[in-house]
Amino acid sequence: MNPTYRKWLNIVFSNRLSASGFVIISIFLIIALLYLIFGNLILPYNPIQINLSQVNAPPSFRHLFGTDQEGRDIFSRVIAALPVDLGISMLVVVASAALGLILGVLAGYYRGIFEEIIMRVTDLFFALPPLIMAMAIAITLGSSLINASIAIIIVWWPPYVRLVRGSTLEVTANEYITMSKVLNTPFIKIFTKGIFPNIVTSLLVYATMDIGTAILTLSTLGFLGIGIPVGTPELGVMSSILSTNFYTYPLEGLIPAFFIFLIVMGFSLTGEGVAEIIDPNIRGHLISRKRRLEEMKKIKAGSRPSDIGPQ
Amino acid sequence: MEGKRELIYYIARRAAASVLVIIGTIIIVFLISHLLTNDPARLWAGPKARGVTIAYVIQRYHLNAPLLVQLWYFIVDFFTGNLGIDPITGASISSEILFYFPNTLELVLTSLLFIIIMGVGLGYLAAINFSSKKDALIRILYSAAWASPTFLVAILAILIFTSYIPIFPSGGMNSPGMIPPAHITGLYVLDSLLSRNLGDFTDGLYHLILPSLALAFLNFGIVTRISRNGILSVKWLPYVKVARAKGLDETKVSRNHILRTGLIESNTVIAVMFGWLITGTVVVEQIFSWPGIGKFAYSAISESNYPVLIFVVITFTIFVIIANLIADIMYAILDPRIRLGGEN
């Protein structure tokens, strides 16, 4: 395996929080991939077929999560929704990161009037509340999955520009970048060899946590009935039944809502653990489980524990 | 205070920038609502509008004029409060926004109070028990709260506390039959307290608790996280060790040395939070049938009431911008490094 990947896996698995988050995400991603490859073959029922003789059925062995108000099997719909939710939110994050990388590096590297224009526009977009603006854009564009993605991307990119510009400024202050400039190294080489390897870590951590936030925003749009066509197997749209009849059949909406929670939780836990490990203020004081057990043994044995933490 | 002149300059500069951002926002919303669609008139008049209505809308919002002229009318209309008529209720949109807004403010301020208590308290608890079971538990709790979709928390709160354990009312601002108190501040609970109407006050408070707790639960995570990490980032610094070495007792060390510096960032996050809470009200107010601006936005969406939606969006955005401005000013007051030009 590539050593960089191994380093990343080590970071993720060195901490229980991020390890459990990573496992959750991987399971959902694998199921989503399987559905993309095999389609309805792996599902017990067709997720979009309406069956009015099986309306509002409670969970049972035939319908694991029950059926919705149009008789569609909720278990099948949840699985069919995974590629939609994960796909759109990953698309949003990747597009925003790409935009942020381009604008942020240009602003941080070339400075001057260029930076001024990019950063003022970014500040302006940064001030907009994402959900509210995405609502306005999605309604204006009309309902379709592509329009929903565009609406979220338009409000999603500003933090990436700020992040990338900040790290670019830090990196380009180093002598080796100045040296390369003096030696007339082409920009593309300075970028790939000097700048990119140094900013990719913070970008990756932020993007990982951000996929969860994007899913929350997307599903809220679905819940409000904006941007995502009615009947699409999407977790937010499926939960929207909650806005009308949650007293009679609460499970029909709560199950998809709970899956949104699980997915976002996976991303959130992964980021939470990783962010701690790369934070220089905290990193040195983390105590591994193994070490704590050793310390406990020492205390029990009557000897003085060693001072924990860097000196 | 040291650097008072710099502070005033800083506030003036930030305030001026915020005004520019507000105008920029209005321009962005204008461009979205006029350029992202082929037929703005149809959008503004509604999908099933008749020819007469479309003609009226074109004339009212100057949709046939050149784009810059339209933009000019849009901005002037906004700042003169002349936003047009709500096509569904027939009332003027600006008066409707002013009518609903205090209710939202009441909800948001109450949940902000809960957030400060829960957020800073748990963050402190996690930081002093760093890397222990308690710490891990608190981190899982706030990650879970952050990861919950708004509708999941709101519905669970209603189902649990009004249906399975019926201790709270299921929605609305007051019990049916209550006469609202005299209009003093516009905030229902505060008004009933000011007019010494104890029955109204307890009833209002009783209706306020569940929705504001739900809103607070969804958002306290970030405050806990920032408080925890803020305290951790100063906890091991040399000056804290010096304070202990001088012989100060542990309460004094944590109050004067750790918390004062460690919680600077939490203060600003709480101000920013105000803006996020406002965004969260769209779903929470609908589910708790709280007659605020979020519910107003929700019904505008479901009725395809485009003019109302657009102006509600601008209102929300302006409040977020003002919240950010307050956050920046608080940061500058609390952290002299900012106003003395340490950053930017």
Coordinates of C-alpha atoms in Angstrom, one line a residue, chain A residues 141-310:
Chain A
L141 CA -33.7 27.0 -10.6
G142 CA -36.6 24.5 -10.2
S143 CA -36.6 20.9 -9.0
S144 CA -33.9 18.5 -10.2
L145 CA -31.0 16.8 -8.5
I146 CA -28.5 18.7 -10.6
N147 CA -30.1 22.0 -9.7
A148 CA -30.1 21.1 -6.0
S149 CA -26.3 20.3 -6.3
I150 CA -25.7 23.6 -8.1
A151 CA -27.7 25.5 -5.5
I152 CA -25.6 24.0 -2.7
I153 CA -22.2 24.5 -4.5
I154 CA -23.0 28.2 -5.0
V155 CA -23.1 28.7 -1.2
W156 CA -20.6 26.1 -0.3
W157 CA -17.2 27.2 -1.7
P158 CA -16.2 30.3 0.3
P159 CA -14.7 28.5 3.4
Y160 CA -12.4 26.5 1.1
V161 CA -11.0 29.6 -0.6
R162 CA -10.2 31.1 2.9
L163 CA -8.7 27.8 4.1
V164 CA -6.5 27.3 1.0
R165 CA -5.4 31.0 0.9
G166 CA -4.5 30.9 4.5
S167 CA -2.3 27.8 4.2
T168 CA -0.8 29.0 0.9
L169 CA 0.3 32.2 2.6
E170 CA 1.9 30.2 5.3
V171 CA 3.7 27.9 2.9
T172 CA 4.9 30.6 0.5
A173 CA 6.5 32.4 3.4
N174 CA 9.1 29.6 3.5
E175 CA 12.5 30.2 2.1
Y176 CA 12.4 27.2 -0.2
I177 CA 9.5 28.8 -2.1
T178 CA 11.3 32.1 -2.4
M179 CA 14.3 30.2 -3.6
S180 CA 12.3 28.4 -6.3
K181 CA 10.9 31.7 -7.4
V182 CA 14.4 33.2 -7.7
L183 CA 15.4 30.2 -9.7
N184 CA 12.5 30.8 -12.1
T185 CA 10.8 27.5 -11.4
P186 CA 7.5 27.4 -13.3
F187 CA 4.4 28.0 -11.1
I188 CA 2.9 24.6 -11.9
K189 CA 6.0 22.9 -10.4
I190 CA 6.1 25.1 -7.3
F191 CA 2.4 24.3 -6.8
T192 CA 2.7 20.5 -7.2
K193 CA 6.0 20.1 -5.4
G194 CA 5.9 22.9 -2.8
I195 CA 2.5 24.2 -2.1
F196 CA 0.0 21.3 -2.6
P197 CA 1.7 18.7 -0.4
N198 CA 1.6 21.2 2.5
I199 CA -2.0 22.2 2.3
V200 CA -3.6 18.9 1.4
T201 CA -3.9 17.7 5.0
S202 CA -5.9 20.5 6.4
L203 CA -8.0 20.5 3.2
L204 CA -8.8 16.8 3.5
V205 CA -9.8 17.0 7.2
Y206 CA -12.1 19.9 6.6
A207 CA -13.6 18.3 3.5
T208 CA -14.3 15.0 5.4
M209 CA -16.2 16.7 8.1
D210 CA -17.9 18.9 5.5
I211 CA -19.5 16.0 3.6
G212 CA -21.7 15.5 6.7
T213 CA -22.8 19.1 6.8
A214 CA -23.6 18.9 3.1
I215 CA -25.8 15.9 3.7
L216 CA -27.6 17.8 6.4
T217 CA -28.2 20.8 4.1
L218 CA -29.3 18.6 1.2
S219 CA -31.7 16.6 3.3
T220 CA -33.2 19.7 4.8
L221 CA -33.8 21.0 1.3
G222 CA -35.5 17.6 0.6
F223 CA -37.5 17.8 3.8
L224 CA -38.7 21.3 2.8
G225 CA -39.7 20.0 -0.6
I226 CA -37.2 22.3 -2.5
G227 CA -34.9 21.3 -5.3
I228 CA -35.3 17.6 -5.1
P229 CA -38.2 16.1 -7.2
V230 CA -41.0 14.5 -5.3
G231 CA -40.8 10.8 -5.1
T232 CA -37.0 10.6 -5.4
P233 CA -35.5 8.1 -3.0
E234 CA -33.6 10.7 -0.9
L235 CA -33.5 10.6 2.9
G236 CA -34.7 14.1 3.5
V237 CA -37.6 13.8 1.0
M238 CA -38.6 10.5 2.7
S239 CA -38.5 12.2 6.1
S240 CA -40.8 15.0 4.9
I241 CA -43.8 12.9 5.8
L242 CA -42.9 13.9 9.4
S243 CA -44.1 17.5 8.7
T244 CA -47.7 16.3 8.4
N245 CA -48.6 13.0 10.1
F246 CA -45.9 12.2 12.6
Y247 CA -48.5 11.1 15.3
T248 CA -50.0 8.3 13.2
Y249 CA -47.0 6.7 11.5
P250 CA -43.9 8.3 13.1
L251 CA -41.5 5.5 11.9
E252 CA -42.1 6.2 8.2
G253 CA -40.2 9.4 8.6
L254 CA -38.0 8.7 11.6
I255 CA -36.2 5.8 10.0
P256 CA -34.8 7.8 7.1
A257 CA -34.1 10.7 9.4
F258 CA -32.2 8.3 11.7
F259 CA -30.1 7.1 8.7
I260 CA -29.2 10.8 7.9
F261 CA -28.1 11.0 11.5
L262 CA -25.9 7.8 11.3
I263 CA -24.2 8.9 8.1
V264 CA -23.4 12.5 9.3
M265 CA -22.3 11.0 12.7
G266 CA -19.8 8.9 10.9
F267 CA -18.2 11.8 9.1
S268 CA -18.4 14.0 12.2
L269 CA -16.6 11.4 14.4
T270 CA -13.9 10.8 11.9
G271 CA -13.2 14.5 11.5
E272 CA -13.4 15.0 15.3
G273 CA -10.7 12.4 16.0
V274 CA -8.4 13.4 13.1
A275 CA -8.6 17.1 13.9
E276 CA -7.4 16.4 17.4
I277 CA -4.4 14.4 16.2
I278 CA -3.2 17.1 13.8
D279 CA -3.8 20.0 16.3
P280 CA -0.3 20.8 17.6
N281 CA -1.7 22.3 20.8
I282 CA -3.4 19.1 21.9
R283 CA -1.6 16.3 20.0
G284 CA 1.3 15.9 22.5
H285 CA -1.1 15.4 25.4
L286 CA -3.1 12.6 24.0
I287 CA -2.7 9.5 26.0
S288 CA -3.1 6.2 24.3
R289 CA -5.3 3.6 25.9
K290 CA -2.3 1.3 26.2
R291 CA -0.2 3.9 27.9
R292 CA -3.0 4.7 30.4
L293 CA -3.3 1.0 31.4
E294 CA 0.4 0.9 32.0
E295 CA 0.3 4.0 34.2
M296 CA -2.6 2.5 36.1
K297 CA -0.5 -0.7 36.7
K298 CA 2.4 1.4 37.9
I299 CA 0.1 3.3 40.4
K300 CA -1.3 0.0 41.6
A301 CA 2.2 -1.4 42.0
G302 CA 2.9 1.6 44.3
S303 CA 5.4 3.4 42.1
R304 CA 5.1 7.1 41.1
P305 CA 3.6 7.6 37.6
S306 CA 5.7 9.4 35.1
D307 CA 4.7 12.9 34.3
I308 CA 2.3 12.7 31.4
G309 CA 2.8 15.1 28.5
P310 CA 5.7 16.9 26.8

